[in-house]
Amino acid sequence: MSTVAERSTGLALKAIRQIAGLEVIDRVGLRGPAERALYSVTKNGMGAAATAGRTFTVVTGNGKSTRPRPANPKGLFDLTPDEDQQMIVEAMKEFAAAELRPVALAADSACAAPAELLESAGELGLATLGVPEELGGSAAEKSAVTGVLVGEALAHGDLGLAAAVLSTGAVPTALGLWGDAAQQATYLPAFTGEEVAVSALAILEPRPLFDPFALQSTARRTADGFVLDGVKALVPRAADAELFLVAAELEDRGPALFLVPTSAGGVTVTAEPAMGARAASTATVAFTNVPLPEVALLADGDQEVYAECIHRARLAWCALSVGAAQAALDYLIPYVNERVAFGEPIANRQAVAFQISDIAIEVAGMRLATWRAASRADAGNGFFREAAVARQLCVKHGAEIGSAAVQLLGGHGYTKEYPVERWYRDLRTAGVFEGALLV
Amino acid sequence: MPIPPPTPNTTVINLETPKKFRPLIGQAHTVAQEVLRPIARKYDVAEHERPKELDFLAAILNGMEDSGATSGAGAAGAGKGEDKPANGNGSDPAATKNGSNLSTALSIMEMCWGDVGLLLSIPGQGLGNSASAAVASPEQLEEFGGRWAAMAITEPEAGSDSASIRTTADLDPGTGEYVLNGEKIYVTSGERAELVVVWATLDRSVGRAAIKSFIVERTNPGMKLDRLEHKLGIRASDTAAFILQDCRVPASALLGSPEVDVKKGFGGVMQTFDNTRPLVAAMAVGCARACLDFTREALDQAGVGIDYDKPALSQSAAAAKFLAMEAEYDAARLLTMQAAWMADNRKPNSVQASIAKAKAGRTGTDVAFGCIELCGAIGVTETELLEKWARDVKILDIFEGTQQIQQLIIARQLLGRTSAQLK
Ligand SMILES: Cc1cc2nc3c(=O)[nH]c(=O)nc-3n(C[C@H](O)[C@H](O)[C@H](O)COP(=O)(O)OP(=O)(O)OC[C@H]3O[C@@H](n4cnc5c(N)ncnc54)[C@H](O)[C@@H]3O)c2cc1C
């Protein structure tokens, strides 16, 4: 990894320096995956009152909030990641192959990521990819595209583990994008310091046809702030979270985002293992009469900011779907070449080979649509329509690819001996999420 | 050792229409709107009649081509590659190029938003031009470059399997001429073009490697126009059949090398597809856009709104269907741009060219039929153009390699299968 470190000399992005350091990778790599202890499921056991976690003392800040610098496209069509991005992606791919894929099945059954893996991810600075360097984060510019590339690379290792390591970055990313000076000064140090806090962006609610713009969670105004009520579904790593960013309908305003420290009280976490993304330790979180100060409201309840958050979250899930779908394709190619039936490799049959082509076609389209929306976001152009397009493609084709992957392995695909049944579950589940991740 | 200075970030992932092509695309759109749309129905009805209005258009397009570094709105521009960086700073050879493949694809999208059949009929803009541009020598380009060339590969017994064509080319040692014999069908613009690029084999026993392309003057008495087809769509575009009977052409009519190199095989002639397939994909993208625009307006008038925030399934079924189609359209468009961009940057793109063609081909027809479903009677009536676009678009999933042939190409390359293994 020293070569990456050398090449990164003089480059601005802190993440590269952190990743380039990668003793983390080397260190974790020394131990066999089996030796690594997993968080036990009992940790987020039934209906436990959430661990209090740290208290956040409100800091005023210097009155100036800091944002990631917008990228500055020269207007040429280009699909080449810049050097920083290439290095991050290269490092993330290695990390995903060496650290995520080997423990994916165990993490999936345990509904938890290995503690050591989460620690490494913290050290890599994954949580602050979307936070400006000035505030101790890793983002120089182009945070959405970089986020998408990182998500894709990690999910190639495993979608559930990618969600586990990236989900805690959603809140600091939101703070970097939309927090005011006081919010950034109050909450960001928890993510940029030594011990990285766990946090979660909670938007999804458990009901059919969920619409993030028609929430049932509510925030009532009080004399000195708000009172929050509502239930959120499939919140990643909620049992460990010290800070939530919660979407709730603010009276007279519409849907808005609230910073809710677990220490505020009234937060109940119930483990909610799902069909997919299980390594992310998803849970239902109930907020009951949670009192919040004025400073809890992000971006003053700006409706445009809320919509942007929803679409950025959708893009993050698109990136994970692209990574997992590509992983399925990469796995299927050697498999269908080697598997023999009726005297030849099944790859010699068009019914098999054409499914490979179709997967390649759709993954390519999913990827470009996701990249386009992210690049528009970075350039400061409207990207809601483009994010909706990417989501439509990733949900539909992602799920189809998961299904095709199992089909192409036949009965073998149906067993846990092979990873394809996990892609089947993960890709279908990814299409259900709202929030939880952010680029 | 001194540490090299950091390289400036010259690249930014960007999938927007390049700024410098916007004027060209704007012009193409205006032409599509003002020239092609108004005469689209006329030449759908008057099949085989030469659209005279296009002669005047060809002159304008040639002017557009001469006036800028980028090519015009027809097919002729693609395949030239870009030898000098097109980004203006000229100093960084690694910098991305946005050249004639991309500009041509983008303007073809606009023109086919106007009319696919008419685009194919614009004098001088035949696919034969870009195909020959890729393999012709500088002398041949000099001689034939400015003239309208049609492409004759397909025969009654050989379509998808173009390696099994039967038209022969025999060298007459007495005159140094080649003598062509055989039958060609489905030659787009075969009647109207000045030249026909004919595929023929120097030696049927050798297979692919012996197949060469020959430039034949349309007036050559040995190449007889047999008939024009009556078709489902793109009726403005003539589709000709020829009988080649002792058709004599000079040795210089053979494009590329006369050598039969078994190792190189089909490479030379097949490479042209890497440039032309994205253009046919672009035609499907443009036609699909026309269908979507028409349908969006019709839905608007019917009071059906489309919302990009709300879950599709919470909207009307019509809105959900529209959103789904628009997403597939966007994927096809982006894949087409990718394939053309790769050609501009001389990145090997045959998988991406086939991906673009396959996706755009199937999406074009799906979108057109889906739009008809949404529009009902106004979707099929001849008083509107949607029914025509639905007929036109189908050819784009057939010529320049069918859907299945694209799938074969993609699968063979990804799986490393030979054509003997994966048939
Ligand atoms: C309007 C029009 C314009 C045209 N313009 C030109 C032109 O300018 N120049 C030119 O040379 N040709 C032209 N063509 C011909 C066109 O390229 C061919 O029709 C096309 O390549 C298909 O060949 P085919 O018709 O012989 O079909 P076939 O090859 O007979 O195919 C029939 C069906 O079988 C499928 N198929 C064939 N082989 C395989 C396989 N190995 N695996 C799976 N499925 C397979 C095909 O996908 C198709 O669905 C044109 C055709 C039309 C209709």
Coordinates of C-alpha atoms in Angstrom, one line a residue, chain B residues 152 154-156 167-168 179-187 190 196 198 216-229 240-248:
Chain B
A152 CA -24.5 -3.8 -49.3
T154 CA -26.9 -8.7 -46.7
E155 CA -27.9 -11.4 -49.2
P156 CA -31.0 -13.6 -49.5
T167 CA -21.1 -12.8 -53.7
T168 CA -17.7 -13.4 -55.2
V179 CA -15.3 -9.1 -61.3
L180 CA -18.3 -9.3 -58.8
N181 CA -21.1 -11.8 -59.0
G182 CA -24.0 -12.3 -56.6
E183 CA -27.2 -10.8 -55.2
K184 CA -27.5 -8.1 -52.5
I185 CA -30.7 -7.2 -50.7
Y186 CA -32.0 -4.6 -48.2
V187 CA -29.5 -2.0 -49.3
G190 CA -29.3 1.7 -52.7
V196 CA -22.5 1.2 -53.1
V198 CA -20.3 -4.2 -51.7
V216 CA -19.1 0.2 -56.9
E217 CA -20.4 3.2 -58.8
R218 CA -24.2 3.1 -58.7
T219 CA -24.1 3.6 -62.5
N220 CA -22.0 0.5 -63.1
P221 CA -23.9 -1.5 -65.7
G222 CA -22.9 -4.8 -64.0
M223 CA -24.9 -3.8 -60.9
K224 CA -28.6 -3.9 -61.7
L225 CA -31.3 -2.5 -59.4
D226 CA -33.7 -5.3 -59.0
R227 CA -36.5 -3.9 -56.8
L228 CA -37.4 -1.6 -53.9
E229 CA -39.0 -3.1 -50.8
A240 CA -32.9 -1.8 -52.7
A241 CA -32.0 -5.2 -54.0
F242 CA -29.2 -5.5 -56.6
I243 CA -28.1 -8.2 -59.0
L244 CA -24.4 -8.2 -59.6
Q245 CA -23.6 -9.8 -62.9
D246 CA -20.0 -9.7 -64.1
C247 CA -19.8 -6.4 -62.4
R248 CA -16.3 -5.0 -63.2

